Structure formats: C-alpha cells, structure tokens
C-alpha cells in the first residue's frame, strides 16, 4: 500500500489498519506493562486521550507494512492539526517465546541505535522479516511504525541502552527530535536556494 499525502490521509490510515490485520477485524486486547508503565511515567495528566496500537497478538506486521502504517498515521496526524506524541514501546532485541526467552543481541541493538542516531532509522524497515526475527521478536515493529510516523532524516538522541537478559530484551530510550529535523530541513532548503 502506498500512502498518499493530503486529504486522503484518514482513509489511508483506515486502510492501513484493516490490511495490517490478518482477519480484517479487531478484538479487545488488555494492555500490559509495555504500555502502562511508560504512560504512567510520561503523561503529564491522566485524562489525556491515548490510542494504543497493539502489534503483538496477531504478529501480522511486516517491516514494510509497519512503516507504511506509520506513514498513513503521519498523514492523518498532519491533517488533524493536533499535537501528538508517539511512544514505540518494547525492546529492540526481545524474545518472549520459551525456547529463546532472555536472549539479547547487543550487536544488533547497537546497529539499530546507530541507524537511529544518524538519521537512518527508516533503513531498519528495509531489513528482511526472517533475519529480523533471528535477532528479536515482533516488538521492533512498534519502532518501525514510529519511524514511519516521524519520517526520513530524523536523528534520534539515544538517552540510554541496557541489555537485560533477566527480562529478555535490549531496552533503550531514544528521543526522535522532530523540531530539530524540521530546522535542519529548512536550513538545507535555504542553502539549496542560495546555491541555485
């Protein structure tokens, strides 16, 4: 699916949501610590509206579809005029399945953090699905959706990274600074205009 910019953003978001589900329907999902803890720590007020996007139960997102879903969400957000915060919760390398629980791939996580910190986060979405699953499970799709929302050329500021085998994941905090990206894009545009 290729998302378009402009007034079709909301339709694209609806289409992306429906095509990302294997059954085309959704069920009630109970939220867990992966959503509750970050919201508890970050929300300035508990009455702010939250729309959770749960990627785990169906495990139907591919890297491409995760990115495209994020792009469709970006279109809808931009057309809404609302100020929106996006949290991509979950580990980079992270396994929940019994045969591999507790595995952390520090080398893979370091590679992903380098992509994020150099403005190449969307390259993550070009990785093949099966090799991705060799390094972690499906929570990385949350990051890919977020990258589709932020768009290309956004530099991530890595605040922390901790490989924690006891909880089965490489945990990190990264700020994707959209204001800095907009300033860099404007500066590049001005520079291009001067050299023409």
Backbone as JSON Lines, residues from 0, in Angstrom:
{"i":0,"aa":"X","n":[0.84,-1.17,0.0],"ca":[0.0,0.0,0.0],"c":[0.89,1.23,0.0]}
{"i":1,"aa":"X","n":[0.63,2.14,-0.87],"ca":[1.35,3.41,-0.87],"c":[0.43,4.48,-0.34]}
{"i":2,"aa":"X","n":[0.85,5.11,0.74],"ca":[0.03,6.16,1.33],"c":[0.19,7.44,0.54]}
{"i":3,"aa":"X","n":[-0.9,8.18,0.42],"ca":[-0.82,9.47,-0.27],"c":[-0.87,10.58,0.75]}
{"i":4,"aa":"X","n":[-0.38,11.73,0.38],"ca":[-0.42,12.89,1.26],"c":[-1.71,13.64,0.98]}
{"i":5,"aa":"X","n":[-2.14,14.46,1.91],"ca":[-3.3,15.29,1.66],"c":[-4.56,14.75,2.31]}
{"i":6,"aa":"X","n":[-5.72,15.1,1.75],"ca":[-6.98,14.8,2.42],"c":[-7.29,13.32,2.54]}
{"i":7,"aa":"X","n":[-6.6,12.45,1.79],"ca":[-6.88,11.03,1.87],"c":[-6.18,10.37,3.05]}
{"i":8,"aa":"X","n":[-5.47,11.13,3.86],"ca":[-4.7,10.56,4.97],"c":[-5.53,9.7,5.9]}
{"i":9,"aa":"X","n":[-6.73,10.16,6.26],"ca":[-7.56,9.39,7.18],"c":[-8.03,8.1,6.54]}
{"i":10,"aa":"X","n":[-8.38,8.13,5.24],"ca":[-8.77,6.91,4.55],"c":[-7.6,5.95,4.48]}
{"i":11,"aa":"X","n":[-6.39,6.48,4.25],"ca":[-5.22,5.62,4.2],"c":[-4.95,4.98,5.54]}
{"i":12,"aa":"X","n":[-5.17,5.72,6.63],"ca":[-4.97,5.18,7.96],"c":[-5.94,4.02,8.19]}
{"i":13,"aa":"X","n":[-7.19,4.23,7.83],"ca":[-8.19,3.18,7.99],"c":[-7.81,1.96,7.15]}
{"i":14,"aa":"X","n":[-7.38,2.19,5.9],"ca":[-6.98,1.1,5.01],"c":[-5.76,0.37,5.58]}
{"i":15,"aa":"X","n":[-4.79,1.13,6.08],"ca":[-3.58,0.51,6.64],"c":[-3.94,-0.36,7.83]}
{"i":16,"aa":"X","n":[-4.84,0.12,8.68],"ca":[-5.23,-0.65,9.86],"c":[-5.93,-1.94,9.45]}
{"i":17,"aa":"X","n":[-6.82,-1.85,8.49],"ca":[-7.56,-3.04,8.07],"c":[-6.68,-4.05,7.35]}
{"i":18,"aa":"X","n":[-5.76,-3.58,6.51],"ca":[-4.93,-4.51,5.76],"c":[-3.79,-5.06,6.6]}
{"i":19,"aa":"X","n":[-3.49,-4.45,7.74],"ca":[-2.42,-4.97,8.57],"c":[-2.9,-6.1,9.46]}
{"i":20,"aa":"X","n":[-4.2,-6.29,9.57],"ca":[-4.75,-7.36,10.38],"c":[-5.06,-8.55,9.49]}
{"i":21,"aa":"X","n":[-4.61,-9.72,9.88],"ca":[-4.81,-10.89,9.05],"c":[-6.29,-11.22,8.87]}
{"i":22,"aa":"X","n":[-7.11,-10.92,9.86],"ca":[-8.53,-11.25,9.76],"c":[-9.37,-10.07,9.33]}
{"i":23,"aa":"X","n":[-8.8,-8.87,9.35],"ca":[-9.57,-7.68,8.99],"c":[-10.47,-7.22,10.12]}
{"i":24,"aa":"X","n":[-10.41,-7.88,11.27],"ca":[-11.23,-7.45,12.4],"c":[-10.34,-7.36,13.64]}
{"i":25,"aa":"X","n":[-10.81,-6.65,14.62],"ca":[-10.04,-6.42,15.82],"c":[-10.79,-6.95,17.03]}
{"i":26,"aa":"X","n":[-10.06,-7.34,18.02],"ca":[-10.69,-7.79,19.25],"c":[-10.18,-6.94,20.4]}
{"i":27,"aa":"X","n":[-10.81,-7.07,21.54],"ca":[-10.39,-6.33,22.72],"c":[-9.07,-6.93,23.21]}
{"i":28,"aa":"X","n":[-8.11,-6.07,23.47],"ca":[-6.82,-6.5,23.96],"c":[-6.54,-5.79,25.26]}
{"i":29,"aa":"X","n":[-6.15,-6.53,26.27],"ca":[-5.79,-5.92,27.54],"c":[-4.38,-5.37,27.43]}
{"i":30,"aa":"X","n":[-4.18,-4.14,27.88],"ca":[-2.84,-3.56,27.83],"c":[-2.01,-4.1,28.98]}
{"i":31,"aa":"X","n":[-0.7,-4.16,28.76],"ca":[0.18,-4.69,29.79],"c":[1.22,-3.65,30.17]}
{"i":32,"aa":"X","n":[2.24,-4.08,30.87],"ca":[3.29,-3.2,31.37],"c":[3.98,-2.41,30.26]}
{"i":33,"aa":"X","n":[4.04,-2.97,29.05],"ca":[4.71,-2.3,27.94],"c":[4.05,-0.97,27.57]}
{"i":34,"aa":"X","n":[2.8,-0.81,27.89],"ca":[2.1,0.44,27.65],"c":[1.82,1.19,28.94]}
{"i":35,"aa":"X","n":[1.41,0.46,29.95],"ca":[1.01,1.12,31.2],"c":[2.17,1.84,31.87]}
{"i":36,"aa":"X","n":[3.33,1.21,31.96],"ca":[4.46,1.83,32.66],"c":[4.92,3.12,31.96]}
{"i":37,"aa":"X","n":[5.17,3.1,30.63],"ca":[5.59,4.37,30.0],"c":[4.54,5.48,30.15]}
{"i":38,"aa":"X","n":[3.27,5.13,30.0],"ca":[2.24,6.16,30.13],"c":[2.19,6.71,31.55]}
{"i":39,"aa":"X","n":[2.35,5.85,32.52],"ca":[2.34,6.29,33.92],"c":[3.48,7.25,34.2]}
{"i":40,"aa":"X","n":[4.63,6.99,33.58],"ca":[5.81,7.83,33.8],"c":[5.79,9.12,32.99]}
{"i":41,"aa":"X","n":[5.15,9.1,31.82],"ca":[5.29,10.22,30.89],"c":[4.09,11.14,30.78]}
{"i":42,"aa":"X","n":[2.9,10.65,31.03],"ca":[1.72,11.5,30.85],"c":[1.69,12.6,31.9]}
{"i":43,"aa":"X","n":[1.59,13.84,31.45],"ca":[1.51,14.92,32.43],"c":[0.17,14.93,33.17]}
{"i":44,"aa":"X","n":[-0.86,14.41,32.5],"ca":[-2.2,14.33,33.11],"c":[-2.83,13.0,32.7]}
{"i":45,"aa":"X","n":[-3.48,12.33,33.61],"ca":[-4.07,11.03,33.27],"c":[-5.29,11.12,32.37]}
{"i":46,"aa":"X","n":[-5.83,12.32,32.16],"ca":[-7.04,12.44,31.35],"c":[-6.74,12.69,29.87]}
{"i":47,"aa":"X","n":[-5.47,12.72,29.47],"ca":[-5.14,12.91,28.06],"c":[-5.54,11.67,27.26]}
{"i":48,"aa":"X","n":[-6.11,11.86,26.09],"ca":[-6.54,10.7,25.3],"c":[-5.34,9.9,24.78]}
{"i":49,"aa":"X","n":[-5.47,8.58,24.82],"ca":[-4.42,7.67,24.36],"c":[-5.05,6.67,23.4]}
{"i":50,"aa":"X","n":[-4.41,6.45,22.27],"ca":[-4.87,5.44,21.32],"c":[-3.78,4.39,21.21]}
{"i":51,"aa":"X","n":[-3.95,3.24,21.87],"ca":[-2.92,2.2,21.77],"c":[-3.02,1.47,20.43]}
{"i":52,"aa":"X","n":[-1.88,1.17,19.86],"ca":[-1.82,0.36,18.65],"c":[-1.06,-0.9,19.04]}
{"i":53,"aa":"X","n":[-1.76,-1.99,19.11],"ca":[-1.2,-3.24,19.6],"c":[-0.75,-4.07,18.4]}
{"i":54,"aa":"X","n":[0.54,-4.34,18.32],"ca":[1.08,-5.1,17.18],"c":[1.34,-6.55,17.52]}
{"i":55,"aa":"X","n":[1.35,-6.9,18.79],"ca":[1.8,-8.24,19.17],"c":[0.83,-9.39,18.92]}
{"i":56,"aa":"X","n":[-0.42,-9.3,19.29],"ca":[-1.24,-10.51,19.25],"c":[-1.28,-11.2,17.89]}
{"i":57,"aa":"X","n":[-1.49,-10.44,16.81],"ca":[-1.59,-11.05,15.5],"c":[-0.25,-11.29,14.87]}
{"i":58,"aa":"X","n":[0.76,-10.51,15.27],"ca":[2.1,-10.59,14.69],"c":[2.05,-10.56,13.17]}
{"i":59,"aa":"X","n":[1.19,-9.71,12.62],"ca":[0.98,-9.7,11.18],"c":[1.71,-8.57,10.46]}
{"i":60,"aa":"X","n":[2.35,-7.67,11.18],"ca":[3.06,-6.58,10.53],"c":[4.37,-7.09,9.95]}
{"i":61,"aa":"X","n":[4.64,-6.75,8.71],"ca":[5.97,-6.93,8.14],"c":[6.69,-5.59,8.33]}
{"i":62,"aa":"X","n":[8.02,-5.55,8.17],"ca":[8.69,-4.25,8.27],"c":[8.11,-3.22,7.3]}
{"i":63,"aa":"X","n":[7.82,-3.63,6.07],"ca":[7.26,-2.72,5.08],"c":[5.89,-2.21,5.52]}
{"i":64,"aa":"X","n":[5.02,-3.13,5.95],"ca":[3.67,-2.73,6.36],"c":[3.7,-1.88,7.62]}
{"i":65,"aa":"X","n":[4.64,-2.16,8.53],"ca":[4.75,-1.34,9.74],"c":[5.1,0.1,9.35]}
{"i":66,"aa":"X","n":[6.08,0.24,8.46],"ca":[6.47,1.59,8.02],"c":[5.31,2.28,7.32]}
{"i":67,"aa":"X","n":[4.63,1.59,6.42],"ca":[3.53,2.19,5.66],"c":[2.36,2.57,6.58]}
{"i":68,"aa":"X","n":[2.12,1.75,7.6],"ca":[1.1,2.09,8.57],"c":[1.48,3.4,9.28]}
{"i":69,"aa":"X","n":[2.75,3.53,9.63],"ca":[3.23,4.77,10.25],"c":[3.1,5.96,9.33]}
{"i":70,"aa":"X","n":[3.41,5.77,8.05],"ca":[3.27,6.87,7.07],"c":[1.81,7.31,6.98]}
{"i":71,"aa":"X","n":[0.89,6.34,6.95],"ca":[-0.54,6.68,6.89],"c":[-0.96,7.4,8.17]}
{"i":72,"aa":"X","n":[-0.41,6.97,9.3],"ca":[-0.72,7.68,10.55],"c":[-0.17,9.1,10.52]}
{"i":73,"aa":"X","n":[1.04,9.28,9.97],"ca":[1.61,10.63,9.87],"c":[0.69,11.53,9.06]}
{"i":74,"aa":"X","n":[0.18,11.03,7.94],"ca":[-0.75,11.81,7.12],"c":[-1.98,12.21,7.93]}
{"i":75,"aa":"X","n":[-2.55,11.26,8.66],"ca":[-3.74,11.56,9.45],"c":[-3.43,12.56,10.55]}
{"i":76,"aa":"X","n":[-2.28,12.42,11.19],"ca":[-1.89,13.34,12.26],"c":[-1.69,14.74,11.7]}
{"i":77,"aa":"X","n":[-0.96,14.85,10.58],"ca":[-0.72,16.17,9.99],"c":[-2.02,16.84,9.57]}
{"i":78,"aa":"X","n":[-2.96,16.08,9.05],"ca":[-4.24,16.64,8.61],"c":[-5.17,16.96,9.78]}
{"i":79,"aa":"X","n":[-4.89,16.41,10.95],"ca":[-5.77,16.63,12.1],"c":[-5.52,17.98,12.77]}
{"i":80,"aa":"X","n":[-4.3,18.5,12.64],"ca":[-3.95,19.73,13.33],"c":[-3.69,19.54,14.81]}
{"i":81,"aa":"X","n":[-3.68,18.31,15.27],"ca":[-3.46,18.03,16.69],"c":[-1.98,17.87,17.0]}
{"i":82,"aa":"X","n":[-1.62,18.13,18.23],"ca":[-0.27,17.86,18.71],"c":[-0.29,16.44,19.27]}
{"i":83,"aa":"X","n":[0.59,15.58,18.75],"ca":[0.56,14.16,19.08],"c":[1.94,13.69,19.52]}
{"i":84,"aa":"X","n":[1.98,12.89,20.54],"ca":[3.21,12.22,20.98],"c":[3.08,10.74,20.62]}
{"i":85,"aa":"X","n":[4.17,10.14,20.19],"ca":[4.16,8.73,19.81],"c":[5.2,8.0,20.65]}
{"i":86,"aa":"X","n":[4.78,6.93,21.29],"ca":[5.7,6.07,22.04],"c":[5.79,4.73,21.34]}
{"i":87,"aa":"X","n":[7.0,4.31,21.01],"ca":[7.22,2.97,20.48],"c":[7.76,2.14,21.64]}
{"i":88,"aa":"X","n":[6.89,1.41,22.3],"ca":[7.32,0.67,23.47],"c":[7.7,-0.75,23.07]}
{"i":89,"aa":"X","n":[8.59,-1.32,23.82],"ca":[9.05,-2.68,23.54],"c":[10.53,-2.66,23.25]}
{"i":90,"aa":"X","n":[11.11,-3.82,23.3],"ca":[12.56,-3.93,23.12],"c":[12.97,-3.9,21.67]}
{"i":91,"aa":"X","n":[14.24,-3.67,21.43],"ca":[14.8,-3.85,20.1],"c":[14.97,-5.35,19.93]}
{"i":92,"aa":"X","n":[16.06,-5.93,20.46],"ca":[16.11,-7.4,20.52],"c":[15.34,-7.8,21.77]}
{"i":93,"aa":"X","n":[14.35,-8.66,21.59],"ca":[13.49,-9.03,22.72],"c":[12.75,-10.31,22.36]}
{"i":94,"aa":"X","n":[12.91,-11.32,23.17],"ca":[12.23,-12.58,22.93],"c":[11.32,-12.92,24.09]}
{"i":95,"aa":"X","n":[10.13,-13.36,23.77],"ca":[9.18,-13.81,24.78],"c":[8.91,-15.3,24.68]}
{"i":96,"aa":"X","n":[9.27,-15.91,23.56],"ca":[8.99,-17.33,23.38],"c":[9.87,-18.17,24.29]}
{"i":97,"aa":"X","n":[9.32,-19.26,24.82],"ca":[10.04,-20.07,25.81],"c":[11.41,-20.57,25.36]}
{"i":98,"aa":"X","n":[11.58,-20.96,24.13],"ca":[12.85,-21.53,23.68],"c":[14.0,-20.55,23.63]}
{"i":99,"aa":"X","n":[13.69,-19.26,23.62],"ca":[14.75,-18.26,23.46],"c":[14.6,-17.1,24.43]}
{"i":100,"aa":"X","n":[13.75,-17.27,25.44],"ca":[13.47,-16.18,26.36],"c":[14.76,-15.7,27.03]}
{"i":101,"aa":"X","n":[14.89,-14.41,27.13],"ca":[16.05,-13.83,27.8],"c":[17.19,-13.49,26.88]}
{"i":102,"aa":"X","n":[17.05,-13.83,25.59],"ca":[18.12,-13.52,24.66],"c":[18.19,-12.03,24.35]}
{"i":103,"aa":"X","n":[19.39,-11.49,24.35],"ca":[19.61,-10.1,23.99],"c":[20.73,-10.09,22.95]}
{"i":104,"aa":"X","n":[20.54,-9.37,21.88],"ca":[21.55,-9.28,20.83],"c":[22.14,-7.87,20.83]}
{"i":105,"aa":"X","n":[23.17,-7.67,21.62],"ca":[23.76,-6.34,21.79],"c":[24.31,-5.81,20.47]}
{"i":106,"aa":"X","n":[24.92,-6.66,19.66],"ca":[25.47,-6.21,18.38],"c":[24.37,-5.69,17.46]}
{"i":107,"aa":"X","n":[23.27,-6.41,17.39],"ca":[22.13,-5.99,16.57],"c":[21.52,-4.69,17.11]}
{"i":108,"aa":"X","n":[21.33,-4.63,18.43],"ca":[20.78,-3.42,19.04],"c":[21.67,-2.21,18.77]}
{"i":109,"aa":"X","n":[22.98,-2.4,18.87],"ca":[23.94,-1.31,18.62],"c":[23.82,-0.82,17.18]}
{"i":110,"aa":"X","n":[23.65,-1.76,16.24],"ca":[23.46,-1.41,14.83],"c":[22.19,-0.57,14.66]}
{"i":111,"aa":"X","n":[21.09,-0.99,15.29],"ca":[19.84,-0.24,15.17],"c":[19.95,1.14,15.8]}
{"i":112,"aa":"X","n":[20.62,1.24,16.94],"ca":[20.8,2.54,17.6],"c":[21.65,3.46,16.75]}
{"i":113,"aa":"X","n":[22.62,2.91,16.03],"ca":[23.45,3.71,15.12],"c":[22.58,4.25,13.97]}
{"i":114,"aa":"X","n":[21.69,3.41,13.43],"ca":[20.77,3.88,12.4],"c":[19.92,5.03,12.92]}
{"i":115,"aa":"X","n":[19.37,4.87,14.12],"ca":[18.51,5.9,14.7],"c":[19.28,7.2,14.95]}
{"i":116,"aa":"X","n":[20.49,7.09,15.47],"ca":[21.24,8.29,15.86],"c":[21.84,9.02,14.66]}
{"i":117,"aa":"X","n":[21.9,8.37,13.5],"ca":[22.45,9.01,12.31],"c":[21.37,9.43,11.31]}
{"i":118,"aa":"X","n":[20.11,9.38,11.73],"ca":[19.02,9.81,10.86],"c":[18.64,8.79,9.8]}
{"i":119,"aa":"X","n":[19.08,7.55,9.99],"ca":[18.8,6.49,9.01],"c":[17.88,5.42,9.58]}
{"i":120,"aa":"X","n":[17.03,5.82,10.52],"ca":[16.15,4.86,11.17],"c":[15.26,4.09,10.21]}
{"i":121,"aa":"X","n":[14.8,4.76,9.15],"ca":[13.91,4.07,8.21],"c":[14.61,2.91,7.48]}
{"i":122,"aa":"X","n":[15.95,2.89,7.48],"ca":[16.67,1.76,6.9],"c":[16.3,0.46,7.62]}
{"i":123,"aa":"X","n":[15.93,0.57,8.89],"ca":[15.52,-0.59,9.67],"c":[14.34,-1.3,8.99]}
{"i":124,"aa":"X","n":[13.49,-0.53,8.34],"ca":[12.29,-1.09,7.72],"c":[12.6,-1.82,6.43]}
{"i":125,"aa":"X","n":[13.84,-1.75,5.96],"ca":[14.24,-2.47,4.76],"c":[14.87,-3.82,5.08]}
{"i":126,"aa":"X","n":[15.02,-4.12,6.35],"ca":[15.57,-5.41,6.73],"c":[14.54,-6.49,6.44]}
{"i":127,"aa":"X","n":[15.02,-7.65,6.06],"ca":[14.12,-8.76,5.75],"c":[13.45,-9.27,7.03]}
{"i":128,"aa":"X","n":[12.17,-9.68,6.97],"ca":[11.46,-10.1,8.18],"c":[12.09,-11.29,8.91]}
{"i":129,"aa":"X","n":[12.51,-12.32,8.18],"ca":[13.01,-13.51,8.88],"c":[14.35,-13.27,9.57]}
{"i":130,"aa":"X","n":[15.32,-12.59,8.92],"ca":[16.53,-12.26,9.68],"c":[16.24,-11.35,10.87]}
{"i":131,"aa":"X","n":[15.27,-10.44,10.72],"ca":[14.89,-9.61,11.86],"c":[14.46,-10.47,13.04]}
{"i":132,"aa":"X","n":[13.67,-11.5,12.75],"ca":[13.17,-12.36,13.81],"c":[14.28,-13.2,14.44]}
{"i":133,"aa":"X","n":[15.42,-13.34,13.74],"ca":[16.56,-14.05,14.32],"c":[17.21,-13.21,15.42]}
{"i":134,"aa":"X","n":[16.94,-11.91,15.42],"ca":[17.57,-11.01,16.39],"c":[16.6,-10.53,17.47]}
{"i":135,"aa":"X","n":[15.35,-10.71,17.24],"ca":[14.37,-10.24,18.2],"c":[13.0,-10.6,17.68]}
{"i":136,"aa":"X","n":[12.0,-10.38,18.5],"ca":[10.68,-10.75,18.03],"c":[9.96,-9.56,17.43]}
{"i":137,"aa":"X","n":[8.73,-9.45,17.7],"ca":[7.84,-8.56,16.98],"c":[7.73,-7.17,17.57]}
{"i":138,"aa":"X","n":[8.26,-6.9,18.73],"ca":[8.12,-5.57,19.3],"c":[8.88,-4.52,18.51]}
{"i":139,"aa":"X","n":[9.86,-4.95,17.74],"ca":[10.61,-4.0,16.91],"c":[9.68,-3.34,15.88]}
{"i":140,"aa":"X","n":[8.57,-3.98,15.57],"ca":[7.6,-3.38,14.64],"c":[7.04,-2.08,15.2]}
{"i":141,"aa":"X","n":[6.94,-1.97,16.53],"ca":[6.49,-0.72,17.14],"c":[7.42,0.43,16.75]}
{"i":142,"aa":"X","n":[8.71,0.13,16.76],"ca":[9.7,1.14,16.39],"c":[9.55,1.51,14.91]}
{"i":143,"aa":"X","n":[9.27,0.53,14.06],"ca":[9.13,0.8,12.63],"c":[7.9,1.64,12.34]}
{"i":144,"aa":"X","n":[6.81,1.4,13.06],"ca":[5.62,2.24,12.91],"c":[5.98,3.67,13.3]}
{"i":145,"aa":"X","n":[6.66,3.82,14.43],"ca":[7.08,5.16,14.89],"c":[7.96,5.83,13.84]}
{"i":146,"aa":"X","n":[8.87,5.07,13.22],"ca":[9.75,5.66,12.2],"c":[8.96,6.1,10.97]}
{"i":147,"aa":"X","n":[7.92,5.35,10.62],"ca":[7.05,5.78,9.53],"c":[6.34,7.08,9.87]}
{"i":148,"aa":"X","n":[5.99,7.24,11.14],"ca":[5.33,8.47,11.58],"c":[6.32,9.64,11.56]}
{"i":149,"aa":"X","n":[7.53,9.44,12.06],"ca":[8.49,10.54,12.12],"c":[9.01,10.92,10.75]}
{"i":150,"aa":"X","n":[9.16,9.94,9.85],"ca":[9.63,10.22,8.51],"c":[11.15,10.15,8.4]}
{"i":151,"aa":"X","n":[11.66,10.4,7.2],"ca":[13.1,10.26,6.95],"c":[13.92,11.41,7.54]}
{"i":152,"aa":"X","n":[15.18,11.11,7.82],"ca":[16.13,12.14,8.21],"c":[15.99,12.67,9.62]}
{"i":153,"aa":"X","n":[15.28,11.96,10.48],"ca":[15.13,12.39,11.86],"c":[16.21,11.71,12.69]}
{"i":154,"aa":"X","n":[17.01,12.5,13.37],"ca":[18.11,11.98,14.17],"c":[17.61,11.65,15.57]}
{"i":155,"aa":"X","n":[17.89,10.44,16.01],"ca":[17.49,10.03,17.35],"c":[18.59,10.33,18.35]}
{"i":156,"aa":"X","n":[18.2,10.85,19.49],"ca":[19.13,11.09,20.59],"c":[18.97,9.92,21.55]}
{"i":157,"aa":"X","n":[19.98,9.04,21.6],"ca":[19.93,7.85,22.43],"c":[20.25,8.26,23.87]}
{"i":158,"aa":"X","n":[19.24,8.21,24.72],"ca":[19.42,8.58,26.12],"c":[20.05,7.45,26.93]}
{"i":159,"aa":"X","n":[19.63,6.22,26.63],"ca":[20.18,5.09,27.38],"c":[19.95,3.8,26.61]}
{"i":160,"aa":"X","n":[20.77,2.81,26.91],"ca":[20.6,1.45,26.39],"c":[21.08,0.49,27.46]}
{"i":161,"aa":"X","n":[20.3,-0.54,27.72],"ca":[20.67,-1.52,28.73],"c":[20.25,-2.92,28.27]}
{"i":162,"aa":"X","n":[21.23,-3.8,28.0],"ca":[20.87,-5.19,27.69],"c":[20.52,-5.92,28.99]}
{"i":163,"aa":"X","n":[19.3,-6.41,29.08],"ca":[18.85,-7.04,30.32],"c":[18.31,-8.44,30.02]}
{"i":164,"aa":"X","n":[19.18,-9.42,30.17],"ca":[18.77,-10.79,29.88],"c":[17.69,-11.28,30.85]}
{"i":165,"aa":"X","n":[17.68,-10.77,32.07],"ca":[16.67,-11.2,33.04],"c":[15.25,-10.91,32.56]}
{"i":166,"aa":"X","n":[15.09,-9.83,31.8],"ca":[13.76,-9.5,31.28],"c":[13.66,-9.75,29.78]}
{"i":167,"aa":"X","n":[14.71,-10.29,29.2],"ca":[14.64,-10.72,27.81],"c":[14.65,-9.63,26.78]}
{"i":168,"aa":"X","n":[15.41,-8.56,26.97],"ca":[15.41,-7.53,25.96],"c":[16.54,-6.53,26.07]}
{"i":169,"aa":"X","n":[16.77,-5.86,24.94],"ca":[17.69,-4.73,24.91],"c":[16.85,-3.48,25.03]}
{"i":170,"aa":"X","n":[16.86,-2.85,26.2],"ca":[15.98,-1.73,26.49],"c":[16.7,-0.42,26.23]}
{"i":171,"aa":"X","n":[15.99,0.5,25.59],"ca":[16.6,1.78,25.25],"c":[15.56,2.89,25.34]}
{"i":172,"aa":"X","n":[16.06,4.1,25.48],"ca":[15.22,5.29,25.4],"c":[15.85,6.18,24.35]}
{"i":173,"aa":"X","n":[15.08,6.53,23.32],"ca":[15.55,7.36,22.22],"c":[14.55,8.47,21.98]}
{"i":174,"aa":"X","n":[15.02,9.69,21.87],"ca":[14.16,10.82,21.53],"c":[14.35,11.14,20.06]}
{"i":175,"aa":"X","n":[13.28,11.04,19.29],"ca":[13.3,11.41,17.88],"c":[12.85,12.87,17.8]}
{"i":176,"aa":"X","n":[13.81,13.76,17.62],"ca":[13.57,15.2,17.73],"c":[13.05,15.76,16.4]}
{"i":177,"aa":"X","n":[11.73,15.87,16.29],"ca":[11.12,16.35,15.05],"c":[11.37,17.84,14.83]}
{"i":178,"aa":"X","n":[11.47,18.62,15.91],"ca":[11.75,20.05,15.77],"c":[13.13,20.26,15.16]}
{"i":179,"aa":"X","n":[14.12,19.52,15.64],"ca":[15.48,19.63,15.09],"c":[15.5,19.2,13.63]}
{"i":180,"aa":"X","n":[14.74,18.14,13.3],"ca":[14.68,17.67,11.91],"c":[14.07,18.74,11.01]}
{"i":181,"aa":"X","n":[13.02,19.41,11.48],"ca":[12.38,20.47,10.69],"c":[13.34,21.64,10.49]}
{"i":182,"aa":"X","n":[14.1,22.0,11.54],"ca":[15.08,23.08,11.42],"c":[16.19,22.73,10.44]}
{"i":183,"aa":"X","n":[16.66,21.47,10.47],"ca":[17.7,21.03,9.54],"c":[17.19,21.05,8.11]}
{"i":184,"aa":"X","n":[15.95,20.6,7.91],"ca":[15.37,20.59,6.57],"c":[15.22,22.01,6.04]}
{"i":185,"aa":"X","n":[14.77,22.93,6.9],"ca":[14.62,24.33,6.49],"c":[15.97,24.94,6.14]}
{"i":186,"aa":"X","n":[16.99,24.64,6.95],"ca":[18.34,25.15,6.68],"c":[18.87,24.6,5.36]}
{"i":187,"aa":"X","n":[18.64,23.32,5.1],"ca":[19.08,22.72,3.84],"c":[18.37,23.35,2.65]}
{"i":188,"aa":"X","n":[17.08,23.64,2.83],"ca":[16.3,24.27,1.78],"c":[16.82,25.68,1.49]}
{"i":189,"aa":"X","n":[17.14,26.42,2.55],"ca":[17.7,27.78,2.38],"c":[19.05,27.7,1.66]}
{"i":190,"aa":"X","n":[19.88,26.75,2.06],"ca":[21.19,26.59,1.44],"c":[21.05,26.24,-0.03]}
{"i":191,"aa":"X","n":[20.12,25.35,-0.33],"ca":[19.89,24.97,-1.73],"c":[19.39,26.15,-2.55]}
{"i":192,"aa":"X","n":[18.56,27.0,-1.93],"ca":[18.06,28.19,-2.62],"c":[19.15,29.21,-2.89]}
{"i":193,"aa":"X","n":[20.13,29.31,-1.99],"ca":[21.24,30.26,-2.15],"c":[22.18,29.79,-3.24]}
{"i":194,"aa":"X","n":[22.43,28.49,-3.34],"ca":[23.39,27.98,-4.32],"c":[22.82,27.88,-5.71]}
{"i":195,"aa":"X","n":[21.5,28.04,-5.87],"ca":[20.88,27.92,-7.21],"c":[21.13,29.14,-8.03]}
